[in-house]
Amino acid sequence: MTVSITPTGGPGQPDPSPELDELYRGFEKELLVPLWTEIGDLMPAEPRPAAVPHTWRWDALLPLAERAGDLVPVGRGGERRAIALANPGLGGAPYATPTLWAAIQYLRPRENAPEHRHTQNAFRFVVEGEGVWTVVNGDPVAMRRGDFLLTPGWHFHGHHNISDEPMAWLDGLDIPFSHSMGSTFFEFGPDRVSDTSAPDRSRSERLWAHPGLRPVSHTEPLPNSPIAAYRWEHTDAALADQLALEDEGHPGVLEPGHAAVRFTNPSTGGDVMPTIRAEFHRLRAGTATATRREVGSSVWQVFQGTGTARVGEREWRVGRGDLFVVPSWVPLTVTSDGELDLFRFSDTPIFERLNADRVHVEGPHQ
Ligand code: GTQ
Ligand code: FE2
């Protein structure tokens, strides 16, 4: 690896001269780079993320995942039939954003993906289908449409499909963050999920997923949410209630016509995992969100309905299963046609923890 210094010739820069050239060659030889030629790029007035706004269509992802199902086995080594969204601004890396991995994972009928654990935090979100159980530290957790499921770091996990139908879902992990920080550990578990029981509710939900009730046996704050699955019926009811309260003239919605809930760790009230925030948003028909920019990046997936997502200079019509990426500090506006439901995840907890979070909300778009 070499370094190469390019004089910028801007304000505060030295005049070109043979002596300066010689100094710069001396820097390069010693692997040194001066701040003054890099400052515009390294210290911009506002974030200038490498990631760019982009969308991936469910209609394009699903047939490719199905084809991968025909051609690519699931088992030890490759571990998962997961296909990652690669942000076009990130040089071909399998990263949706500089911190977040987003992938479609696919299991054929009766398939069983081996157990492993890693320090990366992971979740699943199910846009359609059912029949897969993910077994997290020995606890079998059903995956169904609308559910949000956690696999926090260093928890063993494997997935298996007990049904005669294939199933595809969204995986979100902090793989890029962990990779760039050099903090990744990984360990194999059993080659197959051995507990193929298929309970309706996991032990984790039975202990923790009762509204406003925590077991008195567990009063310490936990780094990860102990709830393995946030069920659609609860998310849906919370959003419907926010909009009903708005109808009745009571507070609760995030902004007019826009209900939103955040998945939380019941032991702290904070985010579900240290690096990942997850939310669900519902817009009434014909609603535009305020235009928001935020430090940190996010990935959105339409759960149901259609609308328009405007991300910076880009604008797309989006519908069920479609995904789009919002890079750091790029303004986002979402507009619904009919009622529109969206799942969202972001790396915001990282920035909040570092006191580097910022949000700017502009007036409603349009
Ligand atoms: O399901 O365990 O998309 O370990 C990437 C890495 C899924 C998983 C991914 C993983 C998994
Ligand atoms: Fe994994």
mmCIF file of C-alpha atoms and ligand atoms in Angstrom, residues 79-80 82-83 101 103 105 116 118 122 124 157 159 169 171-173 175 186, ligand 1:
data_model
loop_
_atom_site.group_PDB
_atom_site.id
_atom_site.type_symbol
_atom_site.label_atom_id
_atom_site.label_comp_id
_atom_site.label_asym_id
_atom_site.label_seq_id
_atom_site.Cartn_x
_atom_site.Cartn_y
_atom_site.Cartn_z
ATOM 1 C CA GLU A 79 -23.755 -21.230 6.835
ATOM 2 C CA ARG A 80 -26.672 -19.295 5.346
ATOM 3 C CA ALA A 82 -28.310 -14.972 2.576
ATOM 4 C CA ILE A 83 -27.881 -12.437 -0.204
ATOM 5 C CA TRP A 101 -25.852 -5.451 6.593
ATOM 6 C CA ALA A 103 -29.895 -9.434 3.263
ATOM 7 C CA GLN A 105 -32.351 -15.092 3.432
ATOM 8 C CA HIS A 116 -23.301 -20.803 15.012
ATOM 9 C CA HIS A 118 -20.917 -14.429 16.305
ATOM 10 C CA ALA A 122 -28.678 -9.708 14.174
ATOM 11 C CA ARG A 124 -34.957 -10.950 11.210
ATOM 12 C CA HIS A 157 -28.651 -19.681 16.434
ATOM 13 C CA HIS A 159 -32.917 -21.870 11.454
ATOM 14 C CA TRP A 169 -37.095 -12.933 5.097
ATOM 15 C CA ASP A 171 -31.813 -10.171 7.910
ATOM 16 C CA GLY A 172 -30.258 -7.091 9.477
ATOM 17 C CA LEU A 173 -26.857 -7.206 11.162
ATOM 18 C CA ILE A 175 -21.529 -6.869 10.096
ATOM 19 C CA PHE A 186 -17.289 -16.376 15.322
HETATM 20 O O1 GTQ B 1 -28.898 -16.023 9.857
HETATM 21 O O2 GTQ B 1 -27.179 -16.398 11.086
HETATM 22 O O3 GTQ B 1 -27.725 -12.532 6.659
HETATM 23 O O4 GTQ B 1 -24.918 -15.220 10.463
HETATM 24 C C1 GTQ B 1 -25.678 -12.954 7.739
HETATM 25 C C2 GTQ B 1 -24.964 -13.646 8.710
HETATM 26 C C3 GTQ B 1 -27.649 -14.128 8.376
HETATM 27 C C4 GTQ B 1 -27.718 -15.802 10.151
HETATM 28 C C5 GTQ B 1 -27.016 -13.205 7.567
HETATM 29 C C6 GTQ B 1 -25.606 -14.585 9.503
HETATM 30 C C7 GTQ B 1 -26.963 -14.832 9.330
#
